[in-house]
Amino acid sequence: MENIVSKFMEDHFDNLSLRPPLFYLWKYGIRFEISMPGVEHEDENNLQQINERTTTLFKSVFNQVDEMLLITDINCEKNDSFLQKRSTKVYQKYIKNKETVRKLQHIVLPNVFSEDEEDGEDYTEMVTHRFVLPCKMSEIRYHSLLKAISYEDFYHPNQILKGFPRHGIDIYFINLTRKMIYHLYDDRGCDVIASDKEELYFLYESFNEWILDYDRDEIDKVFKRNK
């Protein structure tokens, strides 16, 4: 199954490593601001904004007929056997059909952050557990899953890694049909990258006000059309 991911990234993203921060690692991408800066996560208006932006962007990247991969990466020590005994809750709670879940593949990779040498972290004793599920948008409870991802940094019943305090989780939605990747990295922001920048113009123009101001100048250089 990893061959599918590797082949896709090799063919369409110049063999880019699937890991955060995707926006800074690829030439065609947009980073969107999801939550309200400086506002408590549980603020009603903030939760409404998170829900609106994550769901709207997701439905703009995927449609019902697109072939997709739902990928979950969990990073932990090599000798951590927890994930060898049970699957991540992502596939227990957010997949509608048990027949779909049977297609789930689990592989263990060298830690995806091992390429980072400047942050001073020692990744030699860590691995990445990667779960890969071929599916379609209609087969997943994407609204609930996006909500759960946005809660991952907070103590809440919706936490995906509740009771499993390892080194973090990353969930990627890959659109095999349109060659796009949606990564809601936490409640603060979402990266959308594409093999062909033409696929991103709709997002850039339709949700321009949602673009993270910190990166807006760089994004404008790529996508702003001359009038």
GROMACS .gro file of C-alpha atoms in nm:
model
  227
    1MET     CA    1   0.000   0.000   0.000
    2GLU     CA    2   0.287   0.237   0.069
    3ASN     CA    3   0.380   0.186  -0.294
    4ILE     CA    4   0.059   0.368  -0.387
    5VAL     CA    5   0.155   0.666  -0.172
    6SER     CA    6   0.518   0.666  -0.282
    7LYS     CA    7   0.428   0.627  -0.650
    8PHE     CA    8   0.172   0.907  -0.627
    9MET     CA    9   0.419   1.143  -0.459
   10GLU     CA   10   0.693   1.048  -0.704
   11ASP     CA   11   0.475   1.093  -1.013
   12HIS     CA   12   0.296   1.413  -0.916
   13PHE     CA   13   0.498   1.585  -0.642
   14ASP     CA   14   0.860   1.523  -0.745
   15ASN     CA   15   0.901   1.257  -0.477
   16LEU     CA   16   0.806   1.501  -0.198
   17SER     CA   17   0.807   1.344   0.148
   18LEU     CA   18   0.456   1.336   0.291
   19ARG     CA   19   0.504   1.528   0.613
   20PRO     CA   20   0.434   1.873   0.753
   21PRO     CA   21   0.463   2.155   0.676
   22LEU     CA   22   0.341   2.078   0.324
   23PHE     CA   23   0.291   2.445   0.235
   24TYR     CA   24   0.661   2.523   0.289
   25LEU     CA   25   0.782   2.206   0.118
   26TRP     CA   26   0.595   2.237  -0.213
   27LYS     CA   27   0.580   2.509  -0.481
   28TYR     CA   28   0.201   2.516  -0.532
   29GLY     CA   29   0.012   2.551  -0.207
   30ILE     CA   30  -0.210   2.772   0.005
   31ARG     CA   31  -0.208   2.800   0.383
   32PHE     CA   32  -0.545   2.894   0.527
   33GLU     CA   33  -0.613   3.037   0.872
   34ILE     CA   34  -0.881   2.825   1.039
   35SER     CA   35  -0.940   2.946   1.394
   36MET     CA   36  -0.964   3.300   1.529
   37PRO     CA   37  -0.621   3.409   1.656
   38GLY     CA   38  -0.612   3.495   2.025
   39VAL     CA   39  -0.960   3.354   2.089
   40GLU     CA   40  -1.035   3.060   2.320
   41HIS     CA   41  -1.089   2.740   2.124
   42GLU     CA   42  -1.429   2.678   2.285
   43ASP     CA   43  -1.559   3.024   2.200
   44GLU     CA   44  -1.886   2.972   2.012
   45ASN     CA   45  -1.792   3.203   1.725
   46ASN     CA   46  -1.452   3.038   1.697
   47LEU     CA   47  -1.600   2.689   1.680
   48GLN     CA   48  -1.842   2.806   1.414
   49GLN     CA   49  -1.557   2.949   1.207
   50ILE     CA   50  -1.349   2.632   1.244
   51ASN     CA   51  -1.642   2.420   1.132
   52GLU     CA   52  -1.726   2.645   0.836
   53ARG     CA   53  -1.373   2.678   0.704
   54THR     CA   54  -1.257   2.318   0.744
   55THR     CA   55  -1.572   2.175   0.588
   56THR     CA   56  -1.602   2.429   0.307
   57LEU     CA   57  -1.241   2.385   0.202
   58PHE     CA   58  -1.272   2.007   0.218
   59LYS     CA   59  -1.579   2.004  -0.004
   60SER     CA   60  -1.397   2.233  -0.248
   61VAL     CA   61  -1.106   1.990  -0.278
   62PHE     CA   62  -1.311   1.669  -0.297
   63ASN     CA   63  -1.633   1.558  -0.458
   64GLN     CA   64  -1.832   1.238  -0.429
   65VAL     CA   65  -1.667   1.057  -0.722
   66ASP     CA   66  -1.301   1.144  -0.661
   67GLU     CA   67  -1.071   0.857  -0.568
   68MET     CA   68  -0.891   0.939  -0.246
   69LEU     CA   69  -0.655   0.810   0.020
   70LEU     CA   70  -0.712   0.874   0.389
   71ILE     CA   71  -0.371   0.860   0.554
   72THR     CA   72  -0.296   0.870   0.924
   73ASP     CA   73   0.061   0.904   1.053
   74ILE     CA   74   0.142   0.846   1.419
   75ASN     CA   75   0.496   0.900   1.541
   76CYS     CA   76   0.635   0.704   1.836
   77GLU     CA   77   0.938   0.514   1.964
   78LYS     CA   78   1.049   0.197   1.787
   79ASN     CA   79   0.977  -0.021   2.090
   80ASP     CA   80   0.625   0.116   2.137
   81SER     CA   81   0.402  -0.185   2.062
   82PHE     CA   82   0.067  -0.018   2.122
   83LEU     CA   83  -0.018   0.034   1.755
   84GLN     CA   84   0.080  -0.322   1.671
   85LYS     CA   85  -0.203  -0.442   1.893
   86ARG     CA   86  -0.485  -0.211   1.789
   87SER     CA   87  -0.575   0.021   1.504
   88THR     CA   88  -0.614   0.394   1.536
   89LYS     CA   89  -0.962   0.514   1.626
   90VAL     CA   90  -0.979   0.710   1.303
   91TYR     CA   91  -1.098   0.400   1.123
   92GLN     CA   92  -1.330   0.277   1.395
   93LYS     CA   93  -1.531   0.596   1.429
   94TYR     CA   94  -1.514   0.784   1.102
   95ILE     CA   95  -1.560   0.518   0.834
   96LYS     CA   96  -1.920   0.435   0.753
   97ASN     CA   97  -1.881   0.084   0.618
   98LYS     CA   98  -1.687  -0.207   0.768
   99GLU     CA   99  -1.617  -0.335   0.419
  100THR     CA  100  -1.425  -0.015   0.349
  101VAL     CA  101  -1.224  -0.053   0.670
  102ARG     CA  102  -1.106  -0.395   0.555
  103LYS     CA  103  -0.900  -0.220   0.287
  104LEU     CA  104  -0.693  -0.046   0.557
  105GLN     CA  105  -0.319  -0.109   0.540
  106HIS     CA  106  -0.071  -0.046   0.822
  107ILE     CA  107   0.301  -0.003   0.763
  108VAL     CA  108   0.590   0.115   0.977
  109LEU     CA  109   0.827   0.371   0.824
  110PRO     CA  110   1.145   0.542   0.939
  111ASN     CA  111   1.034   0.856   1.118
  112VAL     CA  112   0.908   1.104   0.858
  113PHE     CA  113   1.080   1.389   1.040
  114SER     CA  114   1.424   1.225   1.025
  115GLU     CA  115   1.516   1.463   0.741
  116ASP     CA  116   1.497   1.755   0.982
  117GLU     CA  117   1.845   1.803   1.121
  118GLU     CA  118   1.828   2.165   1.226
  119ASP     CA  119   1.573   2.128   1.506
  120GLY     CA  120   1.811   1.931   1.726
  121GLU     CA  121   1.572   1.638   1.774
  122ASP     CA  122   1.701   1.281   1.771
  123TYR     CA  123   1.471   1.074   1.551
  124THR     CA  124   1.688   0.762   1.532
  125GLU     CA  125   1.480   0.578   1.792
  126MET     CA  126   1.146   0.682   1.643
  127VAL     CA  127   0.925   0.545   1.367
  128THR     CA  128   0.610   0.653   1.188
  129HIS     CA  129   0.310   0.421   1.186
  130ARG     CA  130   0.124   0.493   0.863
  131PHE     CA  131  -0.235   0.383   0.804
  132VAL     CA  132  -0.355   0.407   0.443
  133LEU     CA  133  -0.717   0.365   0.336
  134PRO     CA  134  -0.840   0.394  -0.025
  135CYS     CA  135  -1.190   0.539  -0.014
  136LYS     CA  136  -1.427   0.804  -0.144
  137MET     CA  137  -1.566   1.112   0.023
  138SER     CA  138  -1.906   0.946   0.063
  139GLU     CA  139  -1.753   0.663   0.267
  140ILE     CA  140  -1.613   0.873   0.550
  141ARG     CA  141  -1.765   1.091   0.819
  142TYR     CA  142  -1.541   1.375   0.717
  143HIS     CA  143  -1.727   1.645   0.909
  144SER     CA  144  -1.678   1.463   1.240
  145LEU     CA  145  -1.319   1.372   1.156
  146LEU     CA  146  -1.225   1.731   1.076
  147LYS     CA  147  -1.379   1.838   1.404
  148ALA     CA  148  -1.177   1.575   1.589
  149ILE     CA  149  -0.854   1.689   1.424
  150SER     CA  150  -0.921   2.046   1.536
  151TYR     CA  151  -0.948   1.922   1.896
  152GLU     CA  152  -0.626   1.723   1.896
  153ASP     CA  153  -0.430   1.982   2.095
  154PHE     CA  154  -0.700   2.010   2.361
  155TYR     CA  155  -0.824   1.776   2.631
  156HIS     CA  156  -1.160   1.680   2.491
  157PRO     CA  157  -1.366   1.362   2.430
  158ASN     CA  158  -1.320   1.416   2.056
  159GLN     CA  159  -0.941   1.377   2.075
  160ILE     CA  160  -0.830   1.106   1.833
  161LEU     CA  161  -0.526   1.015   2.043
  162LYS     CA  162  -0.710   1.031   2.376
  163GLY     CA  163  -0.542   0.779   2.603
  164PHE     CA  164  -0.252   0.750   2.358
  165PRO     CA  165  -0.020   1.043   2.437
  166ARG     CA  166   0.251   0.975   2.179
  167HIS     CA  167   0.437   1.224   1.964
  168GLY     CA  168   0.150   1.348   1.755
  169ILE     CA  169  -0.075   1.256   1.470
  170ASP     CA  170  -0.111   1.386   1.116
  171ILE     CA  171  -0.405   1.304   0.893
  172TYR     CA  172  -0.384   1.365   0.520
  173PHE     CA  173  -0.663   1.351   0.265
  174ILE     CA  174  -0.517   1.283  -0.080
  175ASN     CA  175  -0.727   1.343  -0.389
  176LEU     CA  176  -0.589   1.091  -0.638
  177THR     CA  177  -0.818   1.221  -0.912
  178ARG     CA  178  -0.725   1.590  -0.891
  179LYS     CA  179  -0.371   1.536  -0.755
  180MET     CA  180  -0.430   1.747  -0.444
  181ILE     CA  181  -0.354   1.704  -0.074
  182TYR     CA  182  -0.559   1.851   0.213
  183HIS     CA  183  -0.385   1.867   0.552
  184LEU     CA  184  -0.561   2.023   0.849
  185TYR     CA  185  -0.254   2.033   1.072
  186ASP     CA  186  -0.443   2.154   1.381
  187ASP     CA  187  -0.717   2.400   1.475
  188ARG     CA  188  -0.504   2.694   1.361
  189GLY     CA  189  -0.454   2.618   0.996
  190CYS     CA  190  -0.489   2.403   0.689
  191ASP     CA  191  -0.253   2.342   0.397
  192VAL     CA  192  -0.380   2.254   0.051
  193ILE     CA  193  -0.123   2.169  -0.214
  194ALA     CA  194  -0.163   2.054  -0.574
  195SER     CA  195   0.051   1.907  -0.847
  196ASP     CA  196  -0.089   2.164  -1.092
  197LYS     CA  197  -0.135   2.517  -0.960
  198GLU     CA  198  -0.442   2.562  -1.185
  199GLU     CA  199  -0.630   2.336  -0.944
  200LEU     CA  200  -0.575   2.590  -0.665
  201TYR     CA  201  -0.699   2.906  -0.835
  202PHE     CA  202  -1.059   2.844  -0.730
  203LEU     CA  203  -0.954   2.818  -0.366
  204TYR     CA  204  -0.729   3.122  -0.393
  205GLU     CA  205  -1.001   3.340  -0.544
  206SER     CA  206  -1.304   3.206  -0.356
  207PHE     CA  207  -1.151   3.198  -0.007
  208ASN     CA  208  -0.889   3.468  -0.035
  209GLU     CA  209  -0.992   3.630   0.293
  210TRP     CA  210  -0.910   3.305   0.474
  211ILE     CA  211  -0.547   3.296   0.362
  212LEU     CA  212  -0.301   3.325   0.649
  213ASP     CA  213  -0.169   3.681   0.637
  214TYR     CA  214   0.180   3.571   0.744
  215ASP     CA  215   0.222   3.384   0.414
  216ARG     CA  216  -0.005   3.597   0.196
  217ASP     CA  217   0.272   3.777   0.006
  218GLU     CA  218   0.434   3.451  -0.101
  219ILE     CA  219   0.099   3.303  -0.199
  220ASP     CA  220   0.006   3.612  -0.400
  221LYS     CA  221   0.331   3.585  -0.595
  222VAL     CA  222   0.224   3.242  -0.717
  223PHE     CA  223  -0.148   3.290  -0.774
  224LYS     CA  224  -0.229   3.656  -0.823
  225ARG     CA  225  -0.333   3.712  -1.183
  226ASN     CA  226  -0.239   4.030  -1.363
  227LYS     CA  227  -0.549   4.239  -1.429
   0.00000   0.00000   0.00000
